[in-house]
Coordinates of C-alpha atoms and ligand atoms in Angstrom, one line a residue:
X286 CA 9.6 -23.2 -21.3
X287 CA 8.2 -19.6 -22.7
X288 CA 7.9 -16.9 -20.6
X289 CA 6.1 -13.2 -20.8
X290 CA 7.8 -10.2 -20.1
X291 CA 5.6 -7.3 -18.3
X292 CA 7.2 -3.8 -18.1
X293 CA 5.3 -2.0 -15.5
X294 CA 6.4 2.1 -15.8
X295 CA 4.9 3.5 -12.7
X296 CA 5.4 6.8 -11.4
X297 CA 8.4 6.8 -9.3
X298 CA 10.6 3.8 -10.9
X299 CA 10.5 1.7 -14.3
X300 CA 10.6 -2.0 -13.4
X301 CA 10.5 -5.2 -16.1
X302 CA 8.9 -8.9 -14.6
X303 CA 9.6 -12.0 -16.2
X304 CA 7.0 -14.1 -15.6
X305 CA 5.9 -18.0 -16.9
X306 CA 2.5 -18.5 -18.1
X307 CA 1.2 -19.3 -14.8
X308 CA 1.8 -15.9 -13.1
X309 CA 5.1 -16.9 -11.1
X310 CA 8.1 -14.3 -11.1
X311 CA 10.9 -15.8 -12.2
X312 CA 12.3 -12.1 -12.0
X313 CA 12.9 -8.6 -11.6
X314 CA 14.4 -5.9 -12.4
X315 CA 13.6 -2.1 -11.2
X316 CA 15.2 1.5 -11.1
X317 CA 13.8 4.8 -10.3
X318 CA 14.1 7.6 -11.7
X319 CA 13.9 11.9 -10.9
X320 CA 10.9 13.6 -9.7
X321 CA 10.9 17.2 -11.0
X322 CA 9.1 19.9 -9.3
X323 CA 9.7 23.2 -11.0
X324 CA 7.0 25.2 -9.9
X325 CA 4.5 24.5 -6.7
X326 CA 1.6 22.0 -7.8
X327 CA 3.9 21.4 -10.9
X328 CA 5.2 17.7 -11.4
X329 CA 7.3 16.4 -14.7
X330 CA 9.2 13.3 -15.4
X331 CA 12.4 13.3 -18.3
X332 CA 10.9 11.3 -21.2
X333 CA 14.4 10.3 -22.0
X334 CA 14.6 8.9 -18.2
X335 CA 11.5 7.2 -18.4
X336 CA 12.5 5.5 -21.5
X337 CA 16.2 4.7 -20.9
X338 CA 15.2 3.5 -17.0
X339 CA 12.3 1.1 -18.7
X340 CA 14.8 -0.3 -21.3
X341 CA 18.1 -0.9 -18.5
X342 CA 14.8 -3.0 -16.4
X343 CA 13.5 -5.1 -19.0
X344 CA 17.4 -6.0 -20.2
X345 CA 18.1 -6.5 -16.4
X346 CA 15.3 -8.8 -16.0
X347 CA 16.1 -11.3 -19.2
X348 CA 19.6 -10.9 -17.8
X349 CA 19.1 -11.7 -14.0
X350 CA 16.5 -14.6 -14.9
X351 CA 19.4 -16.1 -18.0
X352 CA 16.1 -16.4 -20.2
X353 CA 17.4 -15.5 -24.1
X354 CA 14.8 -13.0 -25.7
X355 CA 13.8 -16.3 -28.0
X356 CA 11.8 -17.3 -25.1
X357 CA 9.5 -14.9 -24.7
X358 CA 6.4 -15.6 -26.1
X359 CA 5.4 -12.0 -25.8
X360 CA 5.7 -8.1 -24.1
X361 CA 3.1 -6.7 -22.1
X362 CA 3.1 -2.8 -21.0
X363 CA 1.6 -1.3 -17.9
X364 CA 1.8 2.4 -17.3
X365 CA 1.8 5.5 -15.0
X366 CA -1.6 6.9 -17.0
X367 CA -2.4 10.3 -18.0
X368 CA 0.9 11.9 -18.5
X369 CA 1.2 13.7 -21.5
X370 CA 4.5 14.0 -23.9
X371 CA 4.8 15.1 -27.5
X372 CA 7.8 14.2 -29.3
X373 CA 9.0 15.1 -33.6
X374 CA 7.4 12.6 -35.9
X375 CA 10.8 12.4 -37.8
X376 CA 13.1 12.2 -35.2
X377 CA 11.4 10.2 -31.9
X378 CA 12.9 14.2 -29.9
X379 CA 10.6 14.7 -27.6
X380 CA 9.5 18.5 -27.3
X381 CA 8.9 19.3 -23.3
X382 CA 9.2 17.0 -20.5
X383 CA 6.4 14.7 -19.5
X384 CA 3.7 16.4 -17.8
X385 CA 2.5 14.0 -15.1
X386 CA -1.1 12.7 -14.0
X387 CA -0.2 14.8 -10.9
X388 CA 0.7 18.0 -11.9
X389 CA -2.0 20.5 -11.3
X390 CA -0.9 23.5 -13.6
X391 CA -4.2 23.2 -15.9
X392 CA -6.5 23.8 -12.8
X393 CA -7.8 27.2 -14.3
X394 CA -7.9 25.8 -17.6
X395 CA -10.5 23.2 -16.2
X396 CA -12.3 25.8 -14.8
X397 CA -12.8 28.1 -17.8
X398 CA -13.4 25.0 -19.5
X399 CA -16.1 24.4 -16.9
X400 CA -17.5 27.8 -16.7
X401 CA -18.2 27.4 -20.2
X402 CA -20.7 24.8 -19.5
X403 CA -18.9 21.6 -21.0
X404 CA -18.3 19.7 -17.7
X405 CA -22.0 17.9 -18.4
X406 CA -20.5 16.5 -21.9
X407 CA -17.0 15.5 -20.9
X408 CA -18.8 13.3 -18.2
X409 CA -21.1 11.5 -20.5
X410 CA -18.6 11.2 -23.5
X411 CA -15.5 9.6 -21.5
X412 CA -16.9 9.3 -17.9
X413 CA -14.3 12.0 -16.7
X414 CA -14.4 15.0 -14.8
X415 CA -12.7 18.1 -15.9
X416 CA -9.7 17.6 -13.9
X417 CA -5.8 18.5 -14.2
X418 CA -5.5 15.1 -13.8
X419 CA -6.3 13.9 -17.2
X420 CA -4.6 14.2 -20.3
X421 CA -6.6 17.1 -22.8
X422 CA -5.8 20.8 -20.9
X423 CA -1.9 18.9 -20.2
X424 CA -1.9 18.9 -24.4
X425 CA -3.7 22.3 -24.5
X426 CA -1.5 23.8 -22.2
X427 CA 1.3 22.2 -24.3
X428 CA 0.0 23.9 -27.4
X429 CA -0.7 26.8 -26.1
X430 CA 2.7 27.4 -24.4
X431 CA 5.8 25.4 -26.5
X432 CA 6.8 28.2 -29.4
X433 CA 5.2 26.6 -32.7
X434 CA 4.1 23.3 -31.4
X435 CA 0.4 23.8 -32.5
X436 CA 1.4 24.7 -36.3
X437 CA 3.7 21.8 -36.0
X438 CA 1.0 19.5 -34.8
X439 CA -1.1 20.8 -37.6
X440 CA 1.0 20.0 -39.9
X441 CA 1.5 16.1 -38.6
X442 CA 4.8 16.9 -37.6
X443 CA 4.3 16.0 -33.6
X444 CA 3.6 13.0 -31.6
X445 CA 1.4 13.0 -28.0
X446 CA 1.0 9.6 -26.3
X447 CA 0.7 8.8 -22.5
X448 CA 3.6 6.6 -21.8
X449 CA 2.3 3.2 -22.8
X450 CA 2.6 5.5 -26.2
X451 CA 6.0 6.7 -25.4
X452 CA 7.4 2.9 -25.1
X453 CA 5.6 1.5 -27.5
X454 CA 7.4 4.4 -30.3
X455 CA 10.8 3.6 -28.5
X456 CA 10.9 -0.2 -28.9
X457 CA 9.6 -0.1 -32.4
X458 CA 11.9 2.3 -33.5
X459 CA 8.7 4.6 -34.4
X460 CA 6.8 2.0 -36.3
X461 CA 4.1 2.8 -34.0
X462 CA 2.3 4.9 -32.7
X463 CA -0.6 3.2 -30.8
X464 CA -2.2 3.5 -27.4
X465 CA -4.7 0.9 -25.8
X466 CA -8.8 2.0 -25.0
X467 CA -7.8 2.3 -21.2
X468 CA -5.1 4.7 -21.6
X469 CA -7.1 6.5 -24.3
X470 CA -10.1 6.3 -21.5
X471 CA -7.9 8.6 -19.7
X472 CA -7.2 11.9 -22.0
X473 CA -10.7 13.4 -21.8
X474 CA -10.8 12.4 -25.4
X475 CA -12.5 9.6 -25.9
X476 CA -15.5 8.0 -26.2
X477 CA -16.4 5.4 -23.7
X478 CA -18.9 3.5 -25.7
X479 CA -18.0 4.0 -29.5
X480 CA -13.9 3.2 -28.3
X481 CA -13.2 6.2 -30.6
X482 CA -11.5 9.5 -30.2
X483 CA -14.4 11.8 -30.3
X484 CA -14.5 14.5 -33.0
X485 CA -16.6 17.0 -31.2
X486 CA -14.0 17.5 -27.8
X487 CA -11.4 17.2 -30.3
X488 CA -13.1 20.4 -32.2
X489 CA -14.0 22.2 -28.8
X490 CA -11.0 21.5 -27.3
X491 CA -8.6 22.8 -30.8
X492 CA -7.0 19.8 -30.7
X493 CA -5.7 18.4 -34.0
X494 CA -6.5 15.1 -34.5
X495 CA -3.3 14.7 -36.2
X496 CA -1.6 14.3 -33.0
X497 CA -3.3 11.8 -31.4
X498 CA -2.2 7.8 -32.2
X499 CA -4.4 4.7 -33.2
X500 CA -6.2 2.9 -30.8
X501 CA -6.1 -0.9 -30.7
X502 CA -7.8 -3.7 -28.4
X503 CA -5.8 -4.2 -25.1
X504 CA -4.7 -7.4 -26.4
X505 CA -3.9 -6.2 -30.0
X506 CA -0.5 -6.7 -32.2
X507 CA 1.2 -3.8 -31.2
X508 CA 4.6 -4.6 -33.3
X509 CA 7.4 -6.2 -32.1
X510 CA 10.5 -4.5 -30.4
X511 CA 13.4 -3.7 -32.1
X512 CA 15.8 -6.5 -32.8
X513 CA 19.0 -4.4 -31.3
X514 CA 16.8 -3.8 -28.1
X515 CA 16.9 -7.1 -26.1
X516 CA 18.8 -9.8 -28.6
X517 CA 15.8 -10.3 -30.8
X518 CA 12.5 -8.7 -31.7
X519 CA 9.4 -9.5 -29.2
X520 CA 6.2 -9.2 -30.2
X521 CA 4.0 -6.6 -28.1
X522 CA 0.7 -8.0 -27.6
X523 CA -0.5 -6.5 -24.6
X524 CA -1.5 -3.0 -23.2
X525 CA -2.9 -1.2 -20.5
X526 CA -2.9 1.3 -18.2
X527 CA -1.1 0.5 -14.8
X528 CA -4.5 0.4 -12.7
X529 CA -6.3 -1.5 -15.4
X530 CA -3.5 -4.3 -15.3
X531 CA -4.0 -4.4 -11.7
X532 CA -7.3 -5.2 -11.7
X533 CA -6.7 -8.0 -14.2
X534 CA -3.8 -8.9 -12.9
X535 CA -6.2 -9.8 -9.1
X536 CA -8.4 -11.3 -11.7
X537 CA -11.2 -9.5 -10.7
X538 CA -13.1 -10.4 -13.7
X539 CA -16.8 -9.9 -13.0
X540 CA -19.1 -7.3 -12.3
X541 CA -19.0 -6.5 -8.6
X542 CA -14.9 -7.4 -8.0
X543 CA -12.9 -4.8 -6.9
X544 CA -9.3 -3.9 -5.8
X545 CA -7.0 -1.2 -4.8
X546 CA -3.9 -0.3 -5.6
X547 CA -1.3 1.3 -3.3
X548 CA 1.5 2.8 -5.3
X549 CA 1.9 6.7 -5.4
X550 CA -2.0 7.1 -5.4
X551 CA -4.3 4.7 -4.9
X552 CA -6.2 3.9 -7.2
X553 CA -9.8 1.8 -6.1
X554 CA -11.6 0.2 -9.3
X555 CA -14.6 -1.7 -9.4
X556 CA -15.6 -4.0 -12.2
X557 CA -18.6 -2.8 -13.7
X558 CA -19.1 -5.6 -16.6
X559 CA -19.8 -5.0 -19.7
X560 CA -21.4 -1.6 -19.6
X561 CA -20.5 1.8 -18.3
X562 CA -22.3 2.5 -15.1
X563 CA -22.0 6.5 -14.6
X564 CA -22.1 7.1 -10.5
X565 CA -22.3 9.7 -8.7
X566 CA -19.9 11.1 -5.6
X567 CA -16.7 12.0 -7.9
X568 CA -16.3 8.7 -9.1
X569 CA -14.6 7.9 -12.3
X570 CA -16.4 5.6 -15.4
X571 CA -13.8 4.3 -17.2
X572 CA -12.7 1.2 -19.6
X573 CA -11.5 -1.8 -17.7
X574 CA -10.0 -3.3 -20.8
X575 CA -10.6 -4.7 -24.2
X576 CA -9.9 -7.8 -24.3
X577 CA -11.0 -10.7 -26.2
X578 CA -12.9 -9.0 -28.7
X579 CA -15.0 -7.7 -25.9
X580 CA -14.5 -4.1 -23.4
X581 CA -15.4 -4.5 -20.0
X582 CA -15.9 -0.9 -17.7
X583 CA -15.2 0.1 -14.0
X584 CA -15.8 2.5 -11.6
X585 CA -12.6 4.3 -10.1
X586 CA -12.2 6.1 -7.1
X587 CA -8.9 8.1 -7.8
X588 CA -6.5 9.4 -4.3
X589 CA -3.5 11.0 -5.6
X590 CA -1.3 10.6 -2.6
X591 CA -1.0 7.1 -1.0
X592 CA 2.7 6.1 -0.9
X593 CA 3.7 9.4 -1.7
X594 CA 2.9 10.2 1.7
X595 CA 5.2 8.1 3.1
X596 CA 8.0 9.3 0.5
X597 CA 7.9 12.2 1.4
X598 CA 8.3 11.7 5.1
X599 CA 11.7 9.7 3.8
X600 CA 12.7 12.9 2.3
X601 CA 11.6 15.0 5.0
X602 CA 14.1 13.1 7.3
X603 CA 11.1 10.9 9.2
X604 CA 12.4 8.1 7.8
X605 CA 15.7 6.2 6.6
X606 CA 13.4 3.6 4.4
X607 CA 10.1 4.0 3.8
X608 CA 9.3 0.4 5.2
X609 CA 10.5 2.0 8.5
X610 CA 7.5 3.6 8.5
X611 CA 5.6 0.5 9.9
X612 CA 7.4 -0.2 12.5
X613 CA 7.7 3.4 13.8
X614 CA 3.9 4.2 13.8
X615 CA 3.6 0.2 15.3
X616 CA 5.0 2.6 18.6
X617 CA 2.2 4.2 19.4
X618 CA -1.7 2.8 19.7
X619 CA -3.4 5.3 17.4
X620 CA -2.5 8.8 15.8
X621 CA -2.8 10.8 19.0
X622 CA -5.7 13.1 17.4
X623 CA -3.5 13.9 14.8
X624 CA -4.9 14.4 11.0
X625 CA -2.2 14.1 8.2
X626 CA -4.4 15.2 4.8
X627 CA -1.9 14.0 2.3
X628 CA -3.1 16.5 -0.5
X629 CA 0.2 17.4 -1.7
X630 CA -1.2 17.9 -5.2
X631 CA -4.8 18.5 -4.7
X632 CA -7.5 16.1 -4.3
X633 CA -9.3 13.6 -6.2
X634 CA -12.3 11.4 -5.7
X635 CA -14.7 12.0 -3.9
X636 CA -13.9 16.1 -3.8
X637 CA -12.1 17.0 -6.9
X638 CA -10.3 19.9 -5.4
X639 CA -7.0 21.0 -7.4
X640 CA -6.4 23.9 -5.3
X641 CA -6.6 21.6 -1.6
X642 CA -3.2 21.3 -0.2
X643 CA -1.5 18.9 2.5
X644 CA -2.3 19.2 6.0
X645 CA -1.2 18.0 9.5
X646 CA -3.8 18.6 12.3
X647 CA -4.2 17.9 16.3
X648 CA -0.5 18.8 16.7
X649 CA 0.3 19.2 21.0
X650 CA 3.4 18.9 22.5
X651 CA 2.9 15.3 23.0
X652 CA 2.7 14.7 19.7
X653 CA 5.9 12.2 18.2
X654 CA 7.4 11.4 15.3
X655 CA 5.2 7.4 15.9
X656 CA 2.0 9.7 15.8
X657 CA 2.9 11.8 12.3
X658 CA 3.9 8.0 10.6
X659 CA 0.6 6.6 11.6
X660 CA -1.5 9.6 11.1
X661 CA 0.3 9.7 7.4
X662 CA -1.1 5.9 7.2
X663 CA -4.2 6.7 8.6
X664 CA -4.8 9.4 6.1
X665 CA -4.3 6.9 3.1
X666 CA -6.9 4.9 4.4
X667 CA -9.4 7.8 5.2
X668 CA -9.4 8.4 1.6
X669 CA -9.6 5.2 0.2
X670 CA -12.1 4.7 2.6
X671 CA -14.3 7.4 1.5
X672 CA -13.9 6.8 -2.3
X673 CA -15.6 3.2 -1.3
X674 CA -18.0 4.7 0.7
X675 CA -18.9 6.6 -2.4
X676 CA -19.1 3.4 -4.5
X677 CA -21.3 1.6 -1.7
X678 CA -23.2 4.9 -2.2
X679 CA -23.8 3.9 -6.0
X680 CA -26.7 1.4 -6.0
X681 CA -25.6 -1.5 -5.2
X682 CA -21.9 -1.8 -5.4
X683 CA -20.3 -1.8 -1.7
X684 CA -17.7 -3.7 -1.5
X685 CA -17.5 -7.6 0.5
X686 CA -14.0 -7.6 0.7
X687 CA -10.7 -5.3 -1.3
X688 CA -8.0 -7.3 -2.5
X689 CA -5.1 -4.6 -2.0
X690 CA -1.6 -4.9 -4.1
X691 CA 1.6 -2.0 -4.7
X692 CA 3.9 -0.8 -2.8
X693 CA 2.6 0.5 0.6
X694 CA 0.2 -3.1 0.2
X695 CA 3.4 -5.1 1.8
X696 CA 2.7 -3.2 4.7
X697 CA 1.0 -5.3 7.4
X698 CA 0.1 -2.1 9.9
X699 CA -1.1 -0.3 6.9
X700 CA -3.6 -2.8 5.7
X701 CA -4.6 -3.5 9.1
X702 CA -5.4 0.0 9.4
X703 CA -7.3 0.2 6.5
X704 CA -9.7 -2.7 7.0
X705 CA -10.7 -0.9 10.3
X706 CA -11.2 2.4 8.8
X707 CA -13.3 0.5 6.2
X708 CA -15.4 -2.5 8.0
X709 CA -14.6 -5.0 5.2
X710 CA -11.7 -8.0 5.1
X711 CA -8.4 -6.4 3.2
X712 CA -6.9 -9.3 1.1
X713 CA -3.6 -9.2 -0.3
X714 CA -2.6 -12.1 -3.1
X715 CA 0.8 -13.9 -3.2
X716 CA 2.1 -11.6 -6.5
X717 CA 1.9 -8.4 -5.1
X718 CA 3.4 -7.3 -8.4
X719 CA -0.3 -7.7 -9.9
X720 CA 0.1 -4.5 -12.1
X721 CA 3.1 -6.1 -14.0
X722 CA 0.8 -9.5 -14.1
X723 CA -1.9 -7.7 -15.9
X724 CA 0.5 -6.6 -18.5
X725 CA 2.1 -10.2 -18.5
X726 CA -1.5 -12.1 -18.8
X727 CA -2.8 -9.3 -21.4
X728 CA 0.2 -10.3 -23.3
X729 CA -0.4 -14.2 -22.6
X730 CA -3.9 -13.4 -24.1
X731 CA -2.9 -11.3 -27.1
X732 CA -0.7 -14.0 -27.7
X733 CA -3.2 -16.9 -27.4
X734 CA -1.5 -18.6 -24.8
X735 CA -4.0 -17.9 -22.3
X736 CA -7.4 -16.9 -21.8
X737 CA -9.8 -14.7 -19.5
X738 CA -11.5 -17.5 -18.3
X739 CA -7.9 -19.0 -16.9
X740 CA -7.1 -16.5 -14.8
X741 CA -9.4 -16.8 -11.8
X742 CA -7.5 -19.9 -11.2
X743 CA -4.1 -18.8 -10.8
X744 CA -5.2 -15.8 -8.5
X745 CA -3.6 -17.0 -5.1
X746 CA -4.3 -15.3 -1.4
X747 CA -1.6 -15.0 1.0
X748 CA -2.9 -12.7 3.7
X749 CA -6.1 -11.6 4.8
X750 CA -6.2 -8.6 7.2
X751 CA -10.1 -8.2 9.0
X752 CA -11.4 -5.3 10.4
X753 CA -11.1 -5.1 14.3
X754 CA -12.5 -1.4 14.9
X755 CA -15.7 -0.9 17.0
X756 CA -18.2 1.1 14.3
X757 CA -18.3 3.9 16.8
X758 CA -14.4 4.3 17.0
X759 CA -14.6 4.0 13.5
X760 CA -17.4 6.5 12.8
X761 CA -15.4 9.0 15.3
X762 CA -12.0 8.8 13.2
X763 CA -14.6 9.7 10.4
X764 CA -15.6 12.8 11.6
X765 CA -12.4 14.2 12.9
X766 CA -10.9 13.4 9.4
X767 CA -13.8 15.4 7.9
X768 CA -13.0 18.6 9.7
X769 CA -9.7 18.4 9.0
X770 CA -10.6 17.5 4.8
X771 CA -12.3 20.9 5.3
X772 CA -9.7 22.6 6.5
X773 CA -7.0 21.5 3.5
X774 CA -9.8 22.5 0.5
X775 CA -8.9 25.5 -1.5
X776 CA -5.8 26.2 0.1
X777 CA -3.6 27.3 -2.6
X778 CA -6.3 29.3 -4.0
X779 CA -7.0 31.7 -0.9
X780 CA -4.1 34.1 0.1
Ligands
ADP94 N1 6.5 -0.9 3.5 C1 5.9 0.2 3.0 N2 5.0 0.9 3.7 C2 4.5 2.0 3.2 N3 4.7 2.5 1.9 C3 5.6 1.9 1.2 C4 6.3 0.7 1.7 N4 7.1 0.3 0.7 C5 7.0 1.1 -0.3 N5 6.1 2.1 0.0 C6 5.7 3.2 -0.9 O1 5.1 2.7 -2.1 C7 5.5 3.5 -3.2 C8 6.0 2.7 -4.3 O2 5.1 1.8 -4.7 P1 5.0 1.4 -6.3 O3 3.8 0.4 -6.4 O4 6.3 0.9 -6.7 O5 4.6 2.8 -6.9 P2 4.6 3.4 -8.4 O6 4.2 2.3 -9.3 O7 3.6 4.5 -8.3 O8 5.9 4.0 -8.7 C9 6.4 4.5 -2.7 O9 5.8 5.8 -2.7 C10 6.9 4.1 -1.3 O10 7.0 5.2 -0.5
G3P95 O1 2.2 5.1 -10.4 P1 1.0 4.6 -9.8 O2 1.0 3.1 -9.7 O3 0.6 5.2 -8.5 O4 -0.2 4.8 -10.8 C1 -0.5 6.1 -11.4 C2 -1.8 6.1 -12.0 O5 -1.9 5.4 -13.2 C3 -2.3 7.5 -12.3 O6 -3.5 7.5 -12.8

């Protein structure tokens, strides 16, 4: 029997899924790791925590399934994308902690960036916006602020990789340094059609090019791990960034098939086929994957805060666990009137506000805890909901039905919830892990033990959650969430 090995490094925890062929867990292994918040809007991980945590899950996982490191046909990697590390060439030390997709401390670099006039060609050379979010001011800001980084990087001396990067360098020892065309689709760097780094943001941006590393298909031979690592080398034939798996992973191959991934953020792409398809309404154009010899695009809708919300009412004391979260909003019928914005570190699509913090509205003195847990819900699905109203805005591409997957998706309330507050059918698949499948079947197919064209069949539906809402409840919710959207914009700018 062989098996593939997906390592899925989200935001909050590291986790490692054995899989077979077919897509079945055979099983896993997971541990989180720190959140650091030095400054307000600022967000870093340890690079050494991300690495050591990734490495303890993928050991676990061979360990807890008794499968030998022999029988793994191959390694996949999925990944928290956008945040930004540089490490020494020579010695693998990495030179400031990781700066993560969240953090927002590049906001007024984007806009002198954008007062300069250069929003225009970001968007039609890598389909971005000029956002914290992405990789390029994190690295500017780097070089700019770490003592003699940016005569260092000049001189070849320094390393900067998203994570997929930053694993890829650890379990090869620093044989390579490679990243895959959706993870480089999320830098602000590079182009969308030519799958290059483009020369001209490079030059605009001062960003030597001797930092950045080589770009190879999704399904490329990215080495093979270390023998020390996990008993024996494994080749590494698949990469992509954590959304991008997702959407492979709920084998939604075709132009038209969506899905939405509830983790931290969520994170709603659309499969676009085989061209970019620039929308309008703060939407993302961005590579879907290249696999096959072939890159397919999407369309993302990008909300920063989905289970994060519901973290932080855990840490807030609201809840023990957060799966308590269901059954303490089940308590009450609807949120009261109460608005929870969850824009702890901004907003993304469709308003692209980095100054917008989080919001509860409505408060009375009849407001309970039930009503904060469900409006926290509530507000996940408002913004979901209006990235897909943006995409059914975009000629053409509303959506029949989402097929949901992560962490707040094994909520039953929650998805509920959210096919009301968007009038389509909410599906969730038996392997709700479907990041770590996208890894594991990108693998499989860099491998050539599977193909695209096999993967439809092994996608599996275990629930389907249908919308219940009457369109004028719905269209009420709408407008109340609105006003209070308003009222969270530009916060930490004012004052
Ligand atoms: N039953 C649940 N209901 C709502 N949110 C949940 C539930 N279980 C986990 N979560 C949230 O899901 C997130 C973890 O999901 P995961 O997909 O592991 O995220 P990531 O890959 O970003 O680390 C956490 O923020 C957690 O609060
Ligand atoms: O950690 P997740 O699963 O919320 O994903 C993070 C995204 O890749 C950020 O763009």
């Amino acid at each position: 029997m062989k098996y593939l090995l997906a390592l899925d490094q989200g935001t909050t925890s590291s986790r490692a899924i054995l899989f077979t062929l077919e897509g079945e867990v055979v099983a896993v292994a997971q541990r989180a790791f720190a959140q650091h918040y030095p400054e307000p809007g600022w967000v870093e991980h340890d690079p050494w925590e991300i690495w050591e945590s990734q490495l303890w899950a993928a050991k676990e996982a061979l360990r807890r399934a008794g499968v030998g490191p022999e029988a793994v046909l191959a390694l996949g990697i999925a990944n928290q994308r956008e945040t930004t590390l540089v490490w020494e060439r020579d010695t693998g030390r990495s030179l400031y902690p990781a700066i993560v997709w969240q953090d927002r401390r590049t906001a007024s670099l984007c806009e002198a960036l954008r007062e300069r006039g250069l929003e225009g060609l970001f968007r039609a050379r890598t389909g971005l916006l000029l956002d914290p979010y992405f990789s390029a001011t994190k690295l500017l800001w780097l070089l700019e602020r770490v003592p003699g980084l940016r005569e260092r990087a000049e001189r070849g001396e320094v390393c900067f990789g998203t994570v997929d990067t930053w694993l890829l360098w650890n379990l090869t020892g620093g044989r390579v340094h490679a990243t895959d065309p959706t993870n480089a689709s999320r830098t602000l760097l590079f182009h969308l059609e030519t799958l290059t780094w483009d020369e001209e943001l490079l030059r605009l941006l001062g960003i030597p090019k001797a930092l950045l590393p080589e770009v190879r298909p999704s399904d490329g031979d990215f080495g093979e791990t270390l023998p020390g690592l996990l008993g024996a080398p494994i080749p590494i034939r698949g990469v992509l960034g954590d959304q991008q798996a997702a959407l492979l992973g709920q084998a939604a191959l075709g132009a038209g098939e969506g899905k939405c991934t509830y983790g931290t953020g969520a994170f709603l792409l659309l499969n676009t086929g085989e061209r970019p398809v620039w929308a309008e309404g703060g939407l993302l154009t961005t590579l879907a994957w290249h696999l096959e010899g072939k890159a397919a695009y999407a369309l993302e809708g990008s909300v920063f805060v989905a289970g994060a919300a519901v973290g932080w009412l855990r840490e807030v004391g609201l809840l023990g666990e957060s799966h308590e979260v269901e059954s303490l909003a089940r308590q009450v019928e609807d949120a009261g009137g109460v608005y929870f914005v969850p824009a702890f570190t901004g907003l993304g699509a469709p308003h692209w506000d980095p100054y917008a913090r989080g919001a509860i509205l409505g408060l009375t003195r009849g407001t309970i805890r039930a009503h904060l847990a469900r409006a926290a819900l509530e507000g996940v699905a408002f913004s979901v909901g209006e990235v897909a109203w943006a995409m059914a805005g975009a000629a053409g591409l509303g959506l029949k039905a989402l097929k949901a997957d992560g962490g707040m998706a094994q909520n039953d309330l929650f998805l509920e919830i959210q096919a009301d507050l968007l009038g389509v059918p909410v599906l969730r698949p038996r392997v709700t892990e479907t990041t770590a499948l996208g890894a594991a079947w990108a693998a499989g197919i860099g491998a050539g033990a599977l193909s695209l064209g096999d993967l439809p069949a092994l996608w599996r539906e275990e629930a389907r959650f249908l919308p219940r809402m009457p369109e004028a409840r719905r269209e009420a919710l709408y407008r109340g969430w609105r006003r209070a959207v308003e009222r969270a914009k530009g916060w930490a700018q004012e004052g």
